[in-house]
Coordinates of C-alpha atoms in Angstrom, one line a residue:
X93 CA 0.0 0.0 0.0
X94 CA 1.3 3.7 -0.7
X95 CA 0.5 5.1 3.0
X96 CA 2.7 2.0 3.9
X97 CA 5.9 3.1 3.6
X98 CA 5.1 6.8 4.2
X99 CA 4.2 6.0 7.7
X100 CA 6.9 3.5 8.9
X101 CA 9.1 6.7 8.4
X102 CA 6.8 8.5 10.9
X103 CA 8.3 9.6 14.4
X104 CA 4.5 9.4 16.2
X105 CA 2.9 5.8 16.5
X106 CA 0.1 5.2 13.9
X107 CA -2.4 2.2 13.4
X108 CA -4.4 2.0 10.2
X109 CA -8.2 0.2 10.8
X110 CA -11.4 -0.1 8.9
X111 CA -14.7 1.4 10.1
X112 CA -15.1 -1.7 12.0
X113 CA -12.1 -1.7 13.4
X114 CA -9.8 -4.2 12.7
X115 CA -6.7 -3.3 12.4
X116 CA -4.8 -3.5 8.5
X117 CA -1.6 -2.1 8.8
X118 CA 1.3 -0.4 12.4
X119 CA 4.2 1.1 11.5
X120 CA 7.0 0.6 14.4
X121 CA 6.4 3.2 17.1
X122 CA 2.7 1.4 17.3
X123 CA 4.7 -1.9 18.0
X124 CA 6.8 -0.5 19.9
X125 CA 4.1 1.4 22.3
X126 CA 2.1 -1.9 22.0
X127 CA 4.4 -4.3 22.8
X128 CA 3.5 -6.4 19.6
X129 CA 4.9 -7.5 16.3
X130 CA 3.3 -5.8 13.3
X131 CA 2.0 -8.9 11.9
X132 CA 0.2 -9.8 15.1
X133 CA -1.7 -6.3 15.1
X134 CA -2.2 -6.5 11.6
X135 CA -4.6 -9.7 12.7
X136 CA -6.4 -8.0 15.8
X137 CA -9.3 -5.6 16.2
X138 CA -8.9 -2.3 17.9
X139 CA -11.2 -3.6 20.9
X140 CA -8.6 -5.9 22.2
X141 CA -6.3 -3.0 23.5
X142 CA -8.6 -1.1 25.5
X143 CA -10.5 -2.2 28.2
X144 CA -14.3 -2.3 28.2
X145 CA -15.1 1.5 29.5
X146 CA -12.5 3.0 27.0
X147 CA -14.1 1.1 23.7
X148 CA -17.9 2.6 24.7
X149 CA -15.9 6.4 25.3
X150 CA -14.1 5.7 21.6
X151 CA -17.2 4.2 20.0
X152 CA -19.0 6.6 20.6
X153 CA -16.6 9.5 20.4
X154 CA -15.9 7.9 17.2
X155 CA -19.8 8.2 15.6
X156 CA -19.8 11.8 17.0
X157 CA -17.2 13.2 15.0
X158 CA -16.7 10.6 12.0
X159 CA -17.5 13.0 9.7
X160 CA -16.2 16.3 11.4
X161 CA -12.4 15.1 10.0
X162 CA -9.5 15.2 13.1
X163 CA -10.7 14.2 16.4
X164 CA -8.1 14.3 19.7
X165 CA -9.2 11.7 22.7
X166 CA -7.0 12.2 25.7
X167 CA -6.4 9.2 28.6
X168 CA -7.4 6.1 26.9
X169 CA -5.8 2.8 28.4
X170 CA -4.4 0.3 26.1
X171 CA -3.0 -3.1 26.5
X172 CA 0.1 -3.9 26.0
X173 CA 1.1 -7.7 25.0
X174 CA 2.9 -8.3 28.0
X175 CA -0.2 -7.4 30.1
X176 CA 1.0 -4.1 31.5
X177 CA -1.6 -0.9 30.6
X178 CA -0.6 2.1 29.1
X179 CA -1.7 5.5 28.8
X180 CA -2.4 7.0 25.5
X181 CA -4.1 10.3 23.6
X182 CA -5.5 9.1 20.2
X183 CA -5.7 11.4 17.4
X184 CA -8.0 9.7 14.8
X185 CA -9.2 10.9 11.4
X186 CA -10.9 9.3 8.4
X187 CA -8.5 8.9 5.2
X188 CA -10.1 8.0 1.9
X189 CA -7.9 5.8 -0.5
X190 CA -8.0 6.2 -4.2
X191 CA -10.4 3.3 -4.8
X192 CA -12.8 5.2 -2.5
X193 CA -12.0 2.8 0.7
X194 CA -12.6 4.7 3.9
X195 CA -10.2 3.8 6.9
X196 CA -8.9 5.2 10.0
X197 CA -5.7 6.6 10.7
X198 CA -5.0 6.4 14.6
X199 CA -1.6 7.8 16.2
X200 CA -0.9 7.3 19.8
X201 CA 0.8 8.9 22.0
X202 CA 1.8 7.7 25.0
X203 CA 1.3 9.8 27.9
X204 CA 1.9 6.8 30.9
X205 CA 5.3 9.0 32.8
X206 CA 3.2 12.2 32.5
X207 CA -0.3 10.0 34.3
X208 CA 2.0 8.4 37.0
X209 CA 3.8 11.9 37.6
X210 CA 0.3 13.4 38.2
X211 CA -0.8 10.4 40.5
X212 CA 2.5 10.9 42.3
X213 CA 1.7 14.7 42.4
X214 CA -1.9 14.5 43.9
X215 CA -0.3 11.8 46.2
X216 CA 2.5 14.5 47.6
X217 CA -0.4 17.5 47.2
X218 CA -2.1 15.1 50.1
X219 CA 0.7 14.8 52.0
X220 CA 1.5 18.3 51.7
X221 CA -2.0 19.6 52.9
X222 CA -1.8 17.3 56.3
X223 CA 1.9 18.6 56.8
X224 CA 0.2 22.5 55.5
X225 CA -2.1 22.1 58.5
X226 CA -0.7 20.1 61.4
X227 CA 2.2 22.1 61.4
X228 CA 3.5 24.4 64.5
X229 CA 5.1 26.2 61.8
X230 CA 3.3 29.1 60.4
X231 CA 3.3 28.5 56.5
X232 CA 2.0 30.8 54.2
X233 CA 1.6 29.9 50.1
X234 CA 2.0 33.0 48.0
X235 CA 2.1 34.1 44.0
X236 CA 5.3 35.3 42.6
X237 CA 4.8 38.5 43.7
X238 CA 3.8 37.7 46.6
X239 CA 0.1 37.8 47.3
X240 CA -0.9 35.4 49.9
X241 CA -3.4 33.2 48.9
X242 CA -3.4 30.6 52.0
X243 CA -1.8 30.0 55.1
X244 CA -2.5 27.6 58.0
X245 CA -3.6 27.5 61.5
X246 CA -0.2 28.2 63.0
X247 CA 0.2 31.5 60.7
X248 CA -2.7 33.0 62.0
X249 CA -2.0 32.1 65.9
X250 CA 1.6 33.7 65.6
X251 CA 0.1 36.9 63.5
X252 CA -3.7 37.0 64.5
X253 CA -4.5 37.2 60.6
X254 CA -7.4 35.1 58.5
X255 CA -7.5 34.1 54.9
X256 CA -9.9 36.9 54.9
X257 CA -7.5 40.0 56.5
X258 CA -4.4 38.4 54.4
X259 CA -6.9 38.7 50.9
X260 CA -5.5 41.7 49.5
X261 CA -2.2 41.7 51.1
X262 CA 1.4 41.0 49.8
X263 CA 3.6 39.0 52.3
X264 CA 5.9 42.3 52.5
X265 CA 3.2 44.5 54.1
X266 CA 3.5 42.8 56.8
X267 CA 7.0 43.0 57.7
X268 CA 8.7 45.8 59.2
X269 CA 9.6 48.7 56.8
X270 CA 13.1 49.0 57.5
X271 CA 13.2 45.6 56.4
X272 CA 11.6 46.0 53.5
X273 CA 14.1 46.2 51.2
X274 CA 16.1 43.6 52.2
X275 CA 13.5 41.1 51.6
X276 CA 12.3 41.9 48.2
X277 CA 15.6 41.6 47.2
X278 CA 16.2 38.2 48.5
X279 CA 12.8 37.5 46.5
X280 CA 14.0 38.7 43.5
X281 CA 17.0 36.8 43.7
X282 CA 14.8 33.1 44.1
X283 CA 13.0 34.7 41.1
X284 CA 15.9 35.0 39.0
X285 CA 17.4 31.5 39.6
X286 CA 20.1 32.9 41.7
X287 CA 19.3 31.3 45.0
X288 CA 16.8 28.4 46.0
X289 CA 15.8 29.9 49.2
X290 CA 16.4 32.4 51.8
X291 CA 16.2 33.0 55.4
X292 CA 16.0 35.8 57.9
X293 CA 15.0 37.4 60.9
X294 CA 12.0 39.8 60.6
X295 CA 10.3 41.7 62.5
X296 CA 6.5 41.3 61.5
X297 CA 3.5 43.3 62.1
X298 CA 0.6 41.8 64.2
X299 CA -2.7 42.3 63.2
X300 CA -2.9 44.3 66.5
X301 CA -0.7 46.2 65.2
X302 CA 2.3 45.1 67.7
X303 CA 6.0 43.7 66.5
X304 CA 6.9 39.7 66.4
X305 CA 10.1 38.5 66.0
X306 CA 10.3 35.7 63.7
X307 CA 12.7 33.5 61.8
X308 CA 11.7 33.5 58.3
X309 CA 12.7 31.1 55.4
X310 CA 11.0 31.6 51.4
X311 CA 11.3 29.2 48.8
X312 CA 10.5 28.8 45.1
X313 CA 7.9 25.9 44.1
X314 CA 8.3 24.4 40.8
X315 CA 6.0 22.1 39.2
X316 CA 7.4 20.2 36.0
X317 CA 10.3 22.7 36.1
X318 CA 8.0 25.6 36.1
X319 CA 8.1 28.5 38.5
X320 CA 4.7 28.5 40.5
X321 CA 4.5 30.1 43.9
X322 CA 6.2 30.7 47.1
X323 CA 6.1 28.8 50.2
X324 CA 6.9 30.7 53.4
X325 CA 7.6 29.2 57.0
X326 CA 7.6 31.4 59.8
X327 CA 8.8 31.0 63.4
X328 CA 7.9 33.0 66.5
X329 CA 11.2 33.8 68.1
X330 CA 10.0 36.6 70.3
X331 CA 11.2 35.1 73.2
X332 CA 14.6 34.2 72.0
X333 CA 15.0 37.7 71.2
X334 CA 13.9 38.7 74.0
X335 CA 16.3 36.7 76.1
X336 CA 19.2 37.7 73.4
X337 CA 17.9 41.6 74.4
X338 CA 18.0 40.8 78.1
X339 CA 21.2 39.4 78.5
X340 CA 22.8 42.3 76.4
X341 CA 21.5 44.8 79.2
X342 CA 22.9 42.0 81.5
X343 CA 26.5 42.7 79.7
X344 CA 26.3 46.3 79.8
X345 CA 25.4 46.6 83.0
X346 CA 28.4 44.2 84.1
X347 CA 30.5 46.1 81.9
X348 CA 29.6 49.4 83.3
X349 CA 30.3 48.2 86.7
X350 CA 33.4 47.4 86.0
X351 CA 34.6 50.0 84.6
X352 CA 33.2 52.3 87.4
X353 CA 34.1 50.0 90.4
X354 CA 38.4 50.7 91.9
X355 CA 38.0 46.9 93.2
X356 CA 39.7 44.5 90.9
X357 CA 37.8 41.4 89.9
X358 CA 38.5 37.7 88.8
X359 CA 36.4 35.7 87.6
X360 CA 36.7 31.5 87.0
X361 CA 34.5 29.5 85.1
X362 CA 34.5 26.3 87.2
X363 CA 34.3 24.0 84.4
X364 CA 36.5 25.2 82.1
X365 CA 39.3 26.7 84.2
X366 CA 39.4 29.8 82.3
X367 CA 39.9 33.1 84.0
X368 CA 38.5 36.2 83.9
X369 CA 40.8 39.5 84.7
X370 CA 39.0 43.2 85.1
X371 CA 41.5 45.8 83.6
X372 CA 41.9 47.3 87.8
X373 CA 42.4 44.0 88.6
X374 CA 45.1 43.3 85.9
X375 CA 46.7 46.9 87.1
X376 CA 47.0 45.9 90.5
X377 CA 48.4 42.4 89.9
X378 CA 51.1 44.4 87.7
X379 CA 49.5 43.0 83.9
X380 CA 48.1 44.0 80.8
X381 CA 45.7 41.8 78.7
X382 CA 48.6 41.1 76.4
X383 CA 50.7 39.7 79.4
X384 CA 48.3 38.0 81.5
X385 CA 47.3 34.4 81.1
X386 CA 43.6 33.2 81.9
X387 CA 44.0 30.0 83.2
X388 CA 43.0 29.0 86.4
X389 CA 47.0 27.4 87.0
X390 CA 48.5 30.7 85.8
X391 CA 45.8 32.1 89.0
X392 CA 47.3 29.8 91.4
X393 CA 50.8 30.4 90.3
X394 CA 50.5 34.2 91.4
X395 CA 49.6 32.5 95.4
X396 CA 52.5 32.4 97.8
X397 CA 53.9 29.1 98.5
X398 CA 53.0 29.2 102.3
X399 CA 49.2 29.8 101.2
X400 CA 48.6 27.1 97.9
X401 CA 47.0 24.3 100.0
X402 CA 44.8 26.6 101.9
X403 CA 44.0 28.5 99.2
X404 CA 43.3 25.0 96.9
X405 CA 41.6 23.6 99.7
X406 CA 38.9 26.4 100.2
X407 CA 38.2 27.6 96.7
X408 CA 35.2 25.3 95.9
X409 CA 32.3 24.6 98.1
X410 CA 29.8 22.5 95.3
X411 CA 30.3 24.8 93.0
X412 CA 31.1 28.1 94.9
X413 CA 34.2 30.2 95.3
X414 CA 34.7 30.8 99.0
X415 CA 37.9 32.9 99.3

């Protein structure tokens, strides 16, 4: 036959059948899609590689459109000879040969890694979703340009927002406005490919209106390789920071007593034997940073010899200096 050899030098999959479907002619990407020699397809009919439910959606797909020329049917199973089904599109139309024979011309395309890569998608979507809201995290899912369009249970008990306050907001509204800045161009930069994620501390703005520290990490989402939204996960360090804040007042506090105090004072840290020197006390002993060693057995070195075992003797009580 003429189409013969024209469509064994096809790169798509084609079956030629009659109007009742058995099948005349498959050029090698049909046998090797189907998992068959040509000259066993050549003696089967179309209904023996598609399960019942697909042969009533082709039949009557089929009588719909006969006459309307190309016709695309997407996710159709076929059978394979080795038993294993496959996912196909069809793409039918009627060819008429020169002796006025009518047949179908059927390519296939097989669409199985793109079906199991959508299962496996929906699979991880439901995953996601119990991770989404179970989380103590606060997660918030944004657009590109970062409109929030859903966050969880944990967001709004950290912030005190609802899907309904956060509806026309972008994510950087609610940070601090000195901060601003530095964000969108860390957002920018996951845009651009540059980086895959980034994370910060921010101030964010409560929706009373008050100031929460949190630790902030943004990522890009890509489906397929394609850019689709952001994913956010915030922390609530308040506390932390607070603590951090404290202990900085702490330090300046100890600082400014010793700089304001004439006594000299050494400290030890039990557990390390490292000493500590304030700058009077490292005048009096005769010192200066750069000379004195801060090692508890430097310390004892500087005790007279008639005084070492007292000295040794008294220093701890538990874990309290005593002399």
């Amino acid at each position: 036959m003429k189409y013969r050899a024209l469509m064994q030098d096809a790169g798509e999959a084609i079956l030629i059948a009659n109007l009742q479907g058995k099948i005349i002619e498959a050029n090698y990407k049909a046998t090797e899609i189907l998992g068959y020699q040509r000259e066993e397809l050549v003696q089967m009919h179309t209904n023996q590689i598609h399960p019942p439910e697909a042969q009533q959606k082709l039949i009557t797909e089929i009588l719909e459109t006969a006459k309307k020329g190309k016709k695309f049917i997407p996710n159709i199973l076929a059978l394979r000879k080795d038993g294993n089904w496959v996912w196909v599109n069809i793409i039918y139309k009627i060819i008429q040969l020169d002796r006025d024979e009518k047949l179908y011309q059927v390519i296939l395309q097989d669409i199985t890694p793109y079906v199991i890569a959508e299962a496996a998608l929906r699979d991880s979507e439901e995953r996601f979703r119990a991770i989404f809201e179970q989380s103590v995290l606060g997660i918030f899912l944004a657009t590109l340009s970062g409109k929030i369009f859903r966050i969880n249970q944990a967001f709004t008990d950290i912030l005190g927002y609802s899907d309904a306050d956060l509806s026309n907001f972008n994510f950087v509204d609610i940070i601090e406005l000195e901060q601003r800045q530095a964000y969108d161009i860390n957002l920018q930069s996951i845009i651009a490919g540059k980086i895959l994620n980034f994370a910060t501390e921010n101030r964010l703005i409560h929706q009373n209106g008050r100031f929460i520290w949190s630790s902030l990490t943004v990522s890009l989402i890509k489906i397929y390789e394609e850019k689709k939204y952001l994913i956010g996960l915030i922390e609530n360090i308040s506390q932390r920071k607070q603590i951090e804040l404290d202990l900085k007042k702490s330090e300046e506090r100890w600082q400014l007593a010793l700089r304001g105090n004439n006594d000299g004072i050494w400290d030890c840290n039990l557990q390390t034997n490292e000493c500590f020197y304030s700058a009077r006390c490292q005048e009096i002993l005769g010192y200066t940073e750069t000379d004195i060693f801060h090692h508890l057995d430097d310390w004892k070195s500087r005790i007279h010899p008639d005084d070492i075992n007292l000295v040794t003797e008294s220093i701890y009580v538990g874990d309290i200096i005593i002399c």
